[in-house]
Coordinates of C-alpha atoms and ligand atoms in Angstrom, one line a residue:
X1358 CA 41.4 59.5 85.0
X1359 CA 45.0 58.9 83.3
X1360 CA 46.6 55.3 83.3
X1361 CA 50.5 55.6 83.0
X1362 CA 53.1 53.0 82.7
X1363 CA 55.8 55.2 83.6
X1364 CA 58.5 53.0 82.0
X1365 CA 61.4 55.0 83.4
X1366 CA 62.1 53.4 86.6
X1367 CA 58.9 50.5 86.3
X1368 CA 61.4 47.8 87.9
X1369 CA 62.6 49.7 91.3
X1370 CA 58.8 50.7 91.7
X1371 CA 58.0 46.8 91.1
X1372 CA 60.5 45.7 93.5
X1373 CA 59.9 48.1 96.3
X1374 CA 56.3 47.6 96.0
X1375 CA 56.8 43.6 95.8
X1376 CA 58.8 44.2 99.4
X1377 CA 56.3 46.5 100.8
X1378 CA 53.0 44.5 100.1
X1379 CA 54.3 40.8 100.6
X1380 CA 54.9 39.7 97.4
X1381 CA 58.6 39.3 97.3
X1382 CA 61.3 39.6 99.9
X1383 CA 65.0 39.0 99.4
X1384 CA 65.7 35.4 101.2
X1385 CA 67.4 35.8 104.5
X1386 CA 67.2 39.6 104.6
X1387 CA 68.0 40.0 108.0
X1388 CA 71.5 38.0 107.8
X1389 CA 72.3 40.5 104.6
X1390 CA 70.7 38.8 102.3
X1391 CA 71.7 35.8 99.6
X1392 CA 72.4 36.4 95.9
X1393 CA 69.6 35.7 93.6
X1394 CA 67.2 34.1 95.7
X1395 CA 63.7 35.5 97.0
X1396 CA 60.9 34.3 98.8
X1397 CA 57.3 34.5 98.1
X1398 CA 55.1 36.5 101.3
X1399 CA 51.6 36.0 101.6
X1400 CA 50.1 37.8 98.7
X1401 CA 53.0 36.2 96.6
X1402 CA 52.4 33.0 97.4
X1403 CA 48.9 33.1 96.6
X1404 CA 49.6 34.7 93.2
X1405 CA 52.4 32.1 92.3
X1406 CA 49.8 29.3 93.3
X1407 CA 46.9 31.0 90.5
X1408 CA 49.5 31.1 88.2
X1409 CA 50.6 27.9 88.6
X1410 CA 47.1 26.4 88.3
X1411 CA 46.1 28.1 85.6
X1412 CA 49.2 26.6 83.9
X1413 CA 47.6 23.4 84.7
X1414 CA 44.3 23.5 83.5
X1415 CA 45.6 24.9 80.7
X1416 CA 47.8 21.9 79.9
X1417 CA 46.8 19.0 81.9
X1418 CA 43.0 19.3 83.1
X1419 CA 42.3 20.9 79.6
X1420 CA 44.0 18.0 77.8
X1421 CA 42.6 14.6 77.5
X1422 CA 46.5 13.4 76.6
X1423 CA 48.5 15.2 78.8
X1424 CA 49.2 13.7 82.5
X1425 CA 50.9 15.1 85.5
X1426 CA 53.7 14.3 87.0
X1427 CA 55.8 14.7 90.7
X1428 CA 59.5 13.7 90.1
X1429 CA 61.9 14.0 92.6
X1430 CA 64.7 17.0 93.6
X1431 CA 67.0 14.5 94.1
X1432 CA 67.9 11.9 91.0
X1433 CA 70.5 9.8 89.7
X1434 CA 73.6 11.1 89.2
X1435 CA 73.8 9.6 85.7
X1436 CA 70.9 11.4 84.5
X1437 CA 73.0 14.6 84.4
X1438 CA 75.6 12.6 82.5
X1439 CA 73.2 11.2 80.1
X1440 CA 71.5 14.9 80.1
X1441 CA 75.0 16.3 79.3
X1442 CA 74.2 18.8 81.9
X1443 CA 77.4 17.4 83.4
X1444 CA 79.4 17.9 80.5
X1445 CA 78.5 20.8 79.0
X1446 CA 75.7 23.1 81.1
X1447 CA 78.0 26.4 81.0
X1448 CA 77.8 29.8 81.0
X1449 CA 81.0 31.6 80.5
X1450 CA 82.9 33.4 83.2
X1451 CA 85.4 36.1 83.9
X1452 CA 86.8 37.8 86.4
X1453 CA 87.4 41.8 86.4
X1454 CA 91.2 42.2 87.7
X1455 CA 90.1 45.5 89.2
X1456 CA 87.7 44.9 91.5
X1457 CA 87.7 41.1 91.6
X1458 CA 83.3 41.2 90.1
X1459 CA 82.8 37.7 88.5
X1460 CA 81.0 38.6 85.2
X1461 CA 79.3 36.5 82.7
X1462 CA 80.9 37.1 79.8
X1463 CA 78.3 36.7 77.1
X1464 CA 76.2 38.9 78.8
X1465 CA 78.9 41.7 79.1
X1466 CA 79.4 41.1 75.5
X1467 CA 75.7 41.6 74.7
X1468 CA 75.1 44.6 76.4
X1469 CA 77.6 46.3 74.5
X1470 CA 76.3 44.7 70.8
X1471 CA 78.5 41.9 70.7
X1472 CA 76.9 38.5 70.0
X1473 CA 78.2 35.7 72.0
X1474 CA 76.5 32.5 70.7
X1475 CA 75.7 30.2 73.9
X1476 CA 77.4 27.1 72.1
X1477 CA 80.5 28.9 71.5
X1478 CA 83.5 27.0 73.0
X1479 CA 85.8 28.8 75.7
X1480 CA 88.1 29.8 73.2
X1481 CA 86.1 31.5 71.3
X1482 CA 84.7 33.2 73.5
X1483 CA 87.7 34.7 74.7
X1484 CA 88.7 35.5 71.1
X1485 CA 85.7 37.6 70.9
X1486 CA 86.7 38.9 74.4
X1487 CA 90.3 40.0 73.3
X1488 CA 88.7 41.7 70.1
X1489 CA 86.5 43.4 71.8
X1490 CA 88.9 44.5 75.0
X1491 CA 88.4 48.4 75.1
X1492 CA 84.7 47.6 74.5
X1493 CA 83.8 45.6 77.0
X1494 CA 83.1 46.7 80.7
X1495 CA 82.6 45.2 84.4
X1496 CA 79.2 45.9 84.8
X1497 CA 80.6 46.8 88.6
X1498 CA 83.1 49.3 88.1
X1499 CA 83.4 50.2 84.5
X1500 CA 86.9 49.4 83.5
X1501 CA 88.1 47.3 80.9
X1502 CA 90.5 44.6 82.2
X1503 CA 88.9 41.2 82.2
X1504 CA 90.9 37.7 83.1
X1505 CA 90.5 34.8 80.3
X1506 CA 86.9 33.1 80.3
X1507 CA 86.5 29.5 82.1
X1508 CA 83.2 27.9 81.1
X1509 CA 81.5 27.3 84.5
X1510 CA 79.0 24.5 85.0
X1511 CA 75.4 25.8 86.4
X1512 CA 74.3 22.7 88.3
X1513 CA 74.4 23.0 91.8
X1514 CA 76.0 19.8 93.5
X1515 CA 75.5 18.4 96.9
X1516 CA 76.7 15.8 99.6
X1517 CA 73.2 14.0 99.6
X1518 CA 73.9 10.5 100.9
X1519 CA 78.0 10.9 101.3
X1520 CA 78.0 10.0 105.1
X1521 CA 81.7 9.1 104.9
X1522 CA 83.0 12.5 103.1
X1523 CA 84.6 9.9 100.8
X1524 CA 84.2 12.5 97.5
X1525 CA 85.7 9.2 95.1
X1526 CA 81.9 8.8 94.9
X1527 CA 80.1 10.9 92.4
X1528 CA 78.2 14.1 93.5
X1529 CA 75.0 13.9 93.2
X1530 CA 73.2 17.4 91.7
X1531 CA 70.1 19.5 93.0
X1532 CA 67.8 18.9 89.7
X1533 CA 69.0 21.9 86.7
X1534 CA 65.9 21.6 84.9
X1535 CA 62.4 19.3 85.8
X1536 CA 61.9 18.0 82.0
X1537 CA 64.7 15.1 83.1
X1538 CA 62.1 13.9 85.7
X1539 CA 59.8 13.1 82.9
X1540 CA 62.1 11.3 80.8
X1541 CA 63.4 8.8 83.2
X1542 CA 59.8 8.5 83.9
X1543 CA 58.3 8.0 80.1
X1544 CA 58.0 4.0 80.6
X1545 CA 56.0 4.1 84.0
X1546 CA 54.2 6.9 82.9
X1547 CA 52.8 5.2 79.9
X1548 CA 53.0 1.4 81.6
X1549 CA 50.0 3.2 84.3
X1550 CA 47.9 4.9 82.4
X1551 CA 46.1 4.7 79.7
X1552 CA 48.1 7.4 77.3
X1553 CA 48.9 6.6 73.7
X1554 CA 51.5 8.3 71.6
X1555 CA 50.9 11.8 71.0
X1556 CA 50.7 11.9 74.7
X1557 CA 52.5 14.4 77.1
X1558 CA 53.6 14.5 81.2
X1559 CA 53.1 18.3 82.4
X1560 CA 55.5 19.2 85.8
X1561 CA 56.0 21.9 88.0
X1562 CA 58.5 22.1 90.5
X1563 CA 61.4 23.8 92.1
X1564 CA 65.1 23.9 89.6
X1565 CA 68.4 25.0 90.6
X1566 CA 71.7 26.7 88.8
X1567 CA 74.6 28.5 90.0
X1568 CA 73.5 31.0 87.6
X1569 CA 76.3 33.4 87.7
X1570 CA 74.5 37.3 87.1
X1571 CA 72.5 37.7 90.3
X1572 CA 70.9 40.7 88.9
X1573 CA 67.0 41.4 87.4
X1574 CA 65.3 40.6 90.1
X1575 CA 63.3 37.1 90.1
X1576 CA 64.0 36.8 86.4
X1577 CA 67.1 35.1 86.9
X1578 CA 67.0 33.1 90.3
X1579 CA 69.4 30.4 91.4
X1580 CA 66.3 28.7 93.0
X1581 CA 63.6 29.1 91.0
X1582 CA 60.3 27.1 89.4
X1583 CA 59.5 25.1 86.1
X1584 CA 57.0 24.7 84.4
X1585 CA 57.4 22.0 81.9
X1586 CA 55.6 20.0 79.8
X1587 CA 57.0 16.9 77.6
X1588 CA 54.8 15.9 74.3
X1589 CA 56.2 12.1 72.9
X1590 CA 55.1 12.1 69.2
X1591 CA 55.8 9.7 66.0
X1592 CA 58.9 11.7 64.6
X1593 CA 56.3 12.2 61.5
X1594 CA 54.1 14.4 63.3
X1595 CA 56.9 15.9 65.3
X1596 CA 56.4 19.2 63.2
X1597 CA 52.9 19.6 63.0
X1598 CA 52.1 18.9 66.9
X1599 CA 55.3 21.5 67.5
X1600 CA 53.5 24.3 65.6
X1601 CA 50.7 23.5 67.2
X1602 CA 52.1 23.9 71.0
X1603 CA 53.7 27.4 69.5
X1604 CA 50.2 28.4 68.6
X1605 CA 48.8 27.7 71.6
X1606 CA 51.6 28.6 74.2
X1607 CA 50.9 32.1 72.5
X1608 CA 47.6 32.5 72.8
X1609 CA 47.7 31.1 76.6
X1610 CA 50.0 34.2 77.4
X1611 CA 47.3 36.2 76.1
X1612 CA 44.6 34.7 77.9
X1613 CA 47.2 35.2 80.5
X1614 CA 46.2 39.4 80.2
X1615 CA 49.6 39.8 78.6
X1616 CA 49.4 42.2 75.7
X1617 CA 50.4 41.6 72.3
X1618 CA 52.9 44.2 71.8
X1619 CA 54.6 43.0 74.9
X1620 CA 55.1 39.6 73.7
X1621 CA 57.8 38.5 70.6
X1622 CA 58.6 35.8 69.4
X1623 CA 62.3 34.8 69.0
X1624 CA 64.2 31.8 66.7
X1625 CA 67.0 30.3 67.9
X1626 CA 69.1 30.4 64.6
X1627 CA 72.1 27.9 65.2
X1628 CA 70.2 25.1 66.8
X1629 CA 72.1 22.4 68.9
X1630 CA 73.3 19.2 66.8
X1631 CA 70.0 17.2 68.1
X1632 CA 66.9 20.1 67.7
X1633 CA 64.7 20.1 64.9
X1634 CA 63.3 23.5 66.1
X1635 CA 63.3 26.1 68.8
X1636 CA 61.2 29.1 69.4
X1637 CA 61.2 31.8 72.6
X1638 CA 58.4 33.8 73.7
X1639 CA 59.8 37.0 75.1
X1640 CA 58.0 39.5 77.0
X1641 CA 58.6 43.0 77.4
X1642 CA 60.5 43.1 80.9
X1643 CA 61.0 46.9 82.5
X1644 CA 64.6 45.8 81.2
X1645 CA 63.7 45.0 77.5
X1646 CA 62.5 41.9 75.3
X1647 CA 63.3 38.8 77.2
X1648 CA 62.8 35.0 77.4
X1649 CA 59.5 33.8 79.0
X1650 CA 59.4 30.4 77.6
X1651 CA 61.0 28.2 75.3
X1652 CA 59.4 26.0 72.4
X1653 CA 61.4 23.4 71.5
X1654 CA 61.5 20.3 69.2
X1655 CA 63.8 18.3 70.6
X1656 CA 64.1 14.7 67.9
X1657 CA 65.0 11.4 70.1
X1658 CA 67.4 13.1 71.9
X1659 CA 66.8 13.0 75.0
X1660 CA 64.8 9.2 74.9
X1661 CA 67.8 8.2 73.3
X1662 CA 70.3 8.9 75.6
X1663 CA 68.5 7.6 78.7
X1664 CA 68.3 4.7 76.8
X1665 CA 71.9 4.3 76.3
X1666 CA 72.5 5.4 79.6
X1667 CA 70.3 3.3 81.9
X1668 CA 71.0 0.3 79.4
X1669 CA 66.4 -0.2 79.3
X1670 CA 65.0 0.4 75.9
X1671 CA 62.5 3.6 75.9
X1672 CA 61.2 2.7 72.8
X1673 CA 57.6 2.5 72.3
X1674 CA 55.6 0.0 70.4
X1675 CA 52.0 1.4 68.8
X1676 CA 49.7 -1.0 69.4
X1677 CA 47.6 -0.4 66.2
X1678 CA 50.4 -0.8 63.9
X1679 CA 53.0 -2.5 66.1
X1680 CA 55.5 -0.2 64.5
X1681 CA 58.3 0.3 67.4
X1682 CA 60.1 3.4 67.7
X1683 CA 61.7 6.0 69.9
X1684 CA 59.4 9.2 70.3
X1685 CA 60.5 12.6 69.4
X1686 CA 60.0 15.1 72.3
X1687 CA 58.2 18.3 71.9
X1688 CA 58.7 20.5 74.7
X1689 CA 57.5 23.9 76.7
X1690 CA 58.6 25.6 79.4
X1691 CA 58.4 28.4 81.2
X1692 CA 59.2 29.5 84.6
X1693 CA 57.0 30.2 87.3
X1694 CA 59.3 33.3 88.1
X1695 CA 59.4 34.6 85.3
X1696 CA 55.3 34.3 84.8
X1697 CA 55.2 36.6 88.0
X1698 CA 57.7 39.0 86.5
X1699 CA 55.5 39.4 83.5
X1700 CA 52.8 39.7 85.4
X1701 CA 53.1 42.2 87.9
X1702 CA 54.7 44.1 84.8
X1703 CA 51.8 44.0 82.8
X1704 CA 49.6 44.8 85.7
X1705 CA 51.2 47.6 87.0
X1706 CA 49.5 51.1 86.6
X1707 CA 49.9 54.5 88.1
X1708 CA 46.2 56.2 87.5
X1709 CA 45.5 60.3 88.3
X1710 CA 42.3 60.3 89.4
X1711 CA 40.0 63.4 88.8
X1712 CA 40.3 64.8 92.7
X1713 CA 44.1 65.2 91.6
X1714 CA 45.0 62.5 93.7
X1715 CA 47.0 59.4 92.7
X1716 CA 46.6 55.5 92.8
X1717 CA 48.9 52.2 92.1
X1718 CA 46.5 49.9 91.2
X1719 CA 47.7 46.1 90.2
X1720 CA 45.2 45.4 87.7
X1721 CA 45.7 41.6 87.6
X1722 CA 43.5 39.3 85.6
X1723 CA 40.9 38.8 87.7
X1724 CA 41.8 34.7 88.0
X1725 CA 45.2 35.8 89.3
X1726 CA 44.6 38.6 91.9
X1727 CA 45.4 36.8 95.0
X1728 CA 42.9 38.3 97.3
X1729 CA 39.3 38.3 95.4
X1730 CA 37.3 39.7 97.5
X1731 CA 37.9 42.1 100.7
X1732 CA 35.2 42.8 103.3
X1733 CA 35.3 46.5 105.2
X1734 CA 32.8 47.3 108.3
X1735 CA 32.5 50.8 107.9
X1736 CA 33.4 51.5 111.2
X1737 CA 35.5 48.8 113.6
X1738 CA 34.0 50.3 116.9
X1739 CA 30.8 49.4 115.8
X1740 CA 29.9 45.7 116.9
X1741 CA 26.5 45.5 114.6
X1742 CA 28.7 46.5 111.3
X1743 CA 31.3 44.6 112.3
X1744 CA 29.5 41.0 112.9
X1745 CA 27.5 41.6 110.1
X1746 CA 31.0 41.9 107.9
X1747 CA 32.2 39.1 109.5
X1748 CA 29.3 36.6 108.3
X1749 CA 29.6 38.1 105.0
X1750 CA 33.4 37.5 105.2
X1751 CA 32.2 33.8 106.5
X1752 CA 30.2 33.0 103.8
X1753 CA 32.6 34.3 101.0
X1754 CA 35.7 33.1 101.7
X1755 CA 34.0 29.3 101.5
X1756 CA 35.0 29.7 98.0
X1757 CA 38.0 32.2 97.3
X1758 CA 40.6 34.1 99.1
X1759 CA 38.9 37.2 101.2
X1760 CA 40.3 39.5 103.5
X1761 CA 38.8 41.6 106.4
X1762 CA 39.9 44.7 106.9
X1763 CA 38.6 47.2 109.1
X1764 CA 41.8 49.6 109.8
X1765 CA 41.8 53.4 108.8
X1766 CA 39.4 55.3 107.0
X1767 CA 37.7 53.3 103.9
X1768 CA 39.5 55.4 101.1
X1769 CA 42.6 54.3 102.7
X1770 CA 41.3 50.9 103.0
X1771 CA 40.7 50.9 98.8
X1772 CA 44.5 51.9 97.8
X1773 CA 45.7 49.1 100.0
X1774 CA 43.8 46.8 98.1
X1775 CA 43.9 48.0 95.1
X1776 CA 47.8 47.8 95.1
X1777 CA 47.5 44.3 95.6
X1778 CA 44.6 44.3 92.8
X1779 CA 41.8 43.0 94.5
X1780 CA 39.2 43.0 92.0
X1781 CA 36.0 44.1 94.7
X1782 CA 35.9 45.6 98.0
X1783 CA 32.1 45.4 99.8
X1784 CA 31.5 47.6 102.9
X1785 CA 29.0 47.1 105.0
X1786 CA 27.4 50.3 106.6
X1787 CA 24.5 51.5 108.9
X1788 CA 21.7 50.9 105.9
X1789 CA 22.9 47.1 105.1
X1790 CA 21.6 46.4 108.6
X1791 CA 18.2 47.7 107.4
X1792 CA 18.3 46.9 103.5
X1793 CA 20.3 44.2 103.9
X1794 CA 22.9 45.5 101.1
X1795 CA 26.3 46.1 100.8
X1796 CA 28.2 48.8 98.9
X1797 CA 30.7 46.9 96.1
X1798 CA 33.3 48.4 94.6
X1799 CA 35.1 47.4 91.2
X1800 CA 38.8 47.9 91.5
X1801 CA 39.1 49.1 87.8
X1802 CA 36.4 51.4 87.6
X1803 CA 36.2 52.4 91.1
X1804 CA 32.5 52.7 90.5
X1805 CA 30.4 51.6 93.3
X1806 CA 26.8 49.7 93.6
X1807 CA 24.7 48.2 96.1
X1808 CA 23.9 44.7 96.3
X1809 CA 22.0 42.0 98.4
X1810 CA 23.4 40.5 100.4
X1811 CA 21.8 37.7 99.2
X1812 CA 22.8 38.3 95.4
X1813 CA 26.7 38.5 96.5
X1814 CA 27.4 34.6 95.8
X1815 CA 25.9 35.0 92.3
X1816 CA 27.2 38.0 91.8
X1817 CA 31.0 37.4 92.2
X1818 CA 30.3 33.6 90.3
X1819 CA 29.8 35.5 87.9
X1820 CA 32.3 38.6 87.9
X1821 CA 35.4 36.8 89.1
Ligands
ATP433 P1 68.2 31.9 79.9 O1 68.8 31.9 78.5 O2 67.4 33.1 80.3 O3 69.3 31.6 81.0 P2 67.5 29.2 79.5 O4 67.4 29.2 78.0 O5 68.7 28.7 80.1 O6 67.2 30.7 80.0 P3 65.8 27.0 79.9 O7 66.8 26.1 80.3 O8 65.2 26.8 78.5 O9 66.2 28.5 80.1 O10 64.6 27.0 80.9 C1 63.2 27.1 80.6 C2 62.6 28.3 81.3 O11 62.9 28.2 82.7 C3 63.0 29.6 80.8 O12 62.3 30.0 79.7 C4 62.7 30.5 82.0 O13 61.3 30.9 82.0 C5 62.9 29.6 83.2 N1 64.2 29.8 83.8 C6 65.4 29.3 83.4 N2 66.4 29.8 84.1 C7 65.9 30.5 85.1 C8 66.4 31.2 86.3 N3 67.7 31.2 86.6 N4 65.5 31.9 87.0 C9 64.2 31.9 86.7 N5 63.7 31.3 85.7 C10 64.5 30.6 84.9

């Protein structure tokens, strides 16, 4: 048996196969589809879900100091001022004059070895455009002949409450980022539990940008998911608890089945004025090294503004030492998106078996596969083999996602599950009604064994 990553080509086969099994569909396909958003089918769905609670065990159930949180889509419009999302959340745009593709520009740049720094103002920018004229192509058509960069702002706006169309009144935004949930929360948060400083509020929920490349799949989506998690420390221990988070943000990815070689880590070298540190994980995309997550230490920034903002002092008072004092923020996240990317990357594999033949199998961490367990009757025309199957089915799916299946011939039956990685298929055939056992069969191996009916419970308690 041969195992191949086939890199050339990985991400068409990804997406086709995403399409094909139900993990990912381009949102509103039959009206021609909308730029860089997707939708989750059935097996995606339940894969987004494992990923996003093993995210939260690993950060909130596993940690004594870390709470959740559910903040709200829809905030204050001043937030995004205080945020200086408002201001200054811009990527740069141009527009080819030949065939009219909106491009942005510090991408194009990049791809042909040109830095573009993302704090770099609009004119320079287009001074490193005009150096680099003849260089730099539309990613569409291939010519060189860009219009002058205009930094355009990512957040999306909407009418949300403007029943009179009178637009004197502020826009309010479709939330850029969650972590701005959690600050404006910080003084309920710790007013209603029972958290002390270091203490952090974990988040997931949906984020939106009019990001302005609608290419690479899910990895850049203008509706996508956070994951987010805010740690208030003493600005003395800002550092340590930082490195700490680093450390264990990398070894989460591997616990994640991610392999080391796929993962980097990246520094962000010219910091903005307020960050004390920032660190990337990147993961080996089909399409190179890329960002996965971000580790950042972020001072009193953000507590400080929403302080000035909202006119309320965030400050926080320690109750041993009664020392008062505005919390530095350390900060992770990473996108649920972009977790699923990684992940049906890593677990991709093209396998020769010895017949000759050939098999996709996703080999997902078994936590993440979203079907655990699928239950075949040998034969469908056969009531006895199929009520038995369908007890079995019963009994199992009390405790994890199982499918029945009893279409096609049983080898057929084993490539459609294992290209949605289901880690054990059981069939039940003419001896289980007499012994009572089933035939399981491991997705990875493909080696099968018969167990007890009986023993299945046990057995997948302690497999899965
Ligand atoms: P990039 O540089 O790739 O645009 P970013 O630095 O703007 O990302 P952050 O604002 O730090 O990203 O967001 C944190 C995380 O949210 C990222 O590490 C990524 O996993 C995820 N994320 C950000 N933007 C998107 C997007 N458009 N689609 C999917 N996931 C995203």
């Amino acid at each position: 048996m041969s195992k191949e990553k086939n890199e050339e080509n990985l991400m068409q086969k990804i997406v086709s196969l995403s399409k094909r099994r139900g993990f990912i569909f381009p949102s509103s396909e039959i009206y021609g589809g909308f730029g860089a958003v997707y939708d989750y089918g059935s097996y995606g769905t339940e894969l987004a879900n494992n990923i996003k609670s093993t995210w939260w065990k690993a950060m909130v159930q596993k940690n004594q100091n870390i709470v959740g949180l559910d903040s709200s889509i829809f905030m204050h419009p001043r937030i995004w001022e205080a945020s200086g999302h408002v201001g200054g959340f811009s990527d740069p745009l141009a527009e080819c004059k030949e065939c009219h593709f909106r491009a942005r520009v510090d991408h194009v740049l990049e791809e042909e070895g040109v830095f573009a720094d993302e704090k770099m103002t609009e004119k320079e920018i287009n001074k490193l455009l005009i150096e680099n004229k003849d260089k730099v192509k539309c990613p569409k058509c291939g010519k060189s002949n860009f219009s002058e960069a205009k930094n355009f702002n990512l957040l999306v706006q909407s009418n949300l409450g403007n029943f009179t169309g009178n637009w004197d009144k502020k826009p309010t935004y479709l939330r850029g980022e969650t972590c701005q949930g959690i600050y404006v929360n910080f003084k309920n948060v710790l007013d209603s539990t029972r958290v002390k400083v270091p203490f952090g509020i974990a988040q997931i929920g949906k984020a939106f940008r009019n990001e302005i490349t609608a290419r690479q799949f899910i990895f850049r989506k203008r509706e996508f998911e956070q994951m987010e998690m805010q740690m208030f420390v003493h600005p003395d221990n800002a550092m340590d608890i930082y490195e700490d988070w680093r450390n264990k943000r990398w070894q989460y990815y591997l616990d994640l089945g991610l392999k080391k070689e796929n993962l980097k880590w990246h520094q962000h070298e010219n910091l903005v004025f307020y960050a004390k540190a920032a660190w990337d994980i990147e993961y080996k995309f089909p399409f190179g090294f890329k960002e996965l997550e971000g580790i950042h230490a972020r001072g009193d920034y953000d507590l400080t503004q929403h302080s000035k903002f909202s006119g309320k002092d965030l400050s926080y008072q320690d109750p041993k030492t009664n020392e008062k004092y505005l919390p530095h923020v350390v900060e992770t996240s990473v996108g649920v998106d972009r977790t699923f990317l990684a992940v049906l990357t890593e677990a991709y594999i093209e396998e020769k078996l010895e017949d000759g033949s050939e098999r996709v199998v996703m080999k997902f961490p078994k936590k993440l596969a979203p079907i655990k367990v699928a239950v075949f009757p040998l034969l469908k025309n056969k009531p006895e083999l199929v009520k038995k199957a369908k007890e079995i089915f019963e009994n199992l799916s009390d405790k994890r996602m199982c499918e029945f299946d009893d279409n096609g011939n049983i080898g057929k039956r084993y490539r459609r599950q294992d290209e949605i990685g289901t880690p054990y298929c059981l069939t039940v055939d003419f001896d289980s009604l007499e012994d009572e056992k089933v035939t399981v069969r491991d997705r990875d191996t493909m080696k099968q064994e018969r167990i007890e009916i009986r023993d299945l419970e046990s057995f997948l308690e302690k497999n899965l």
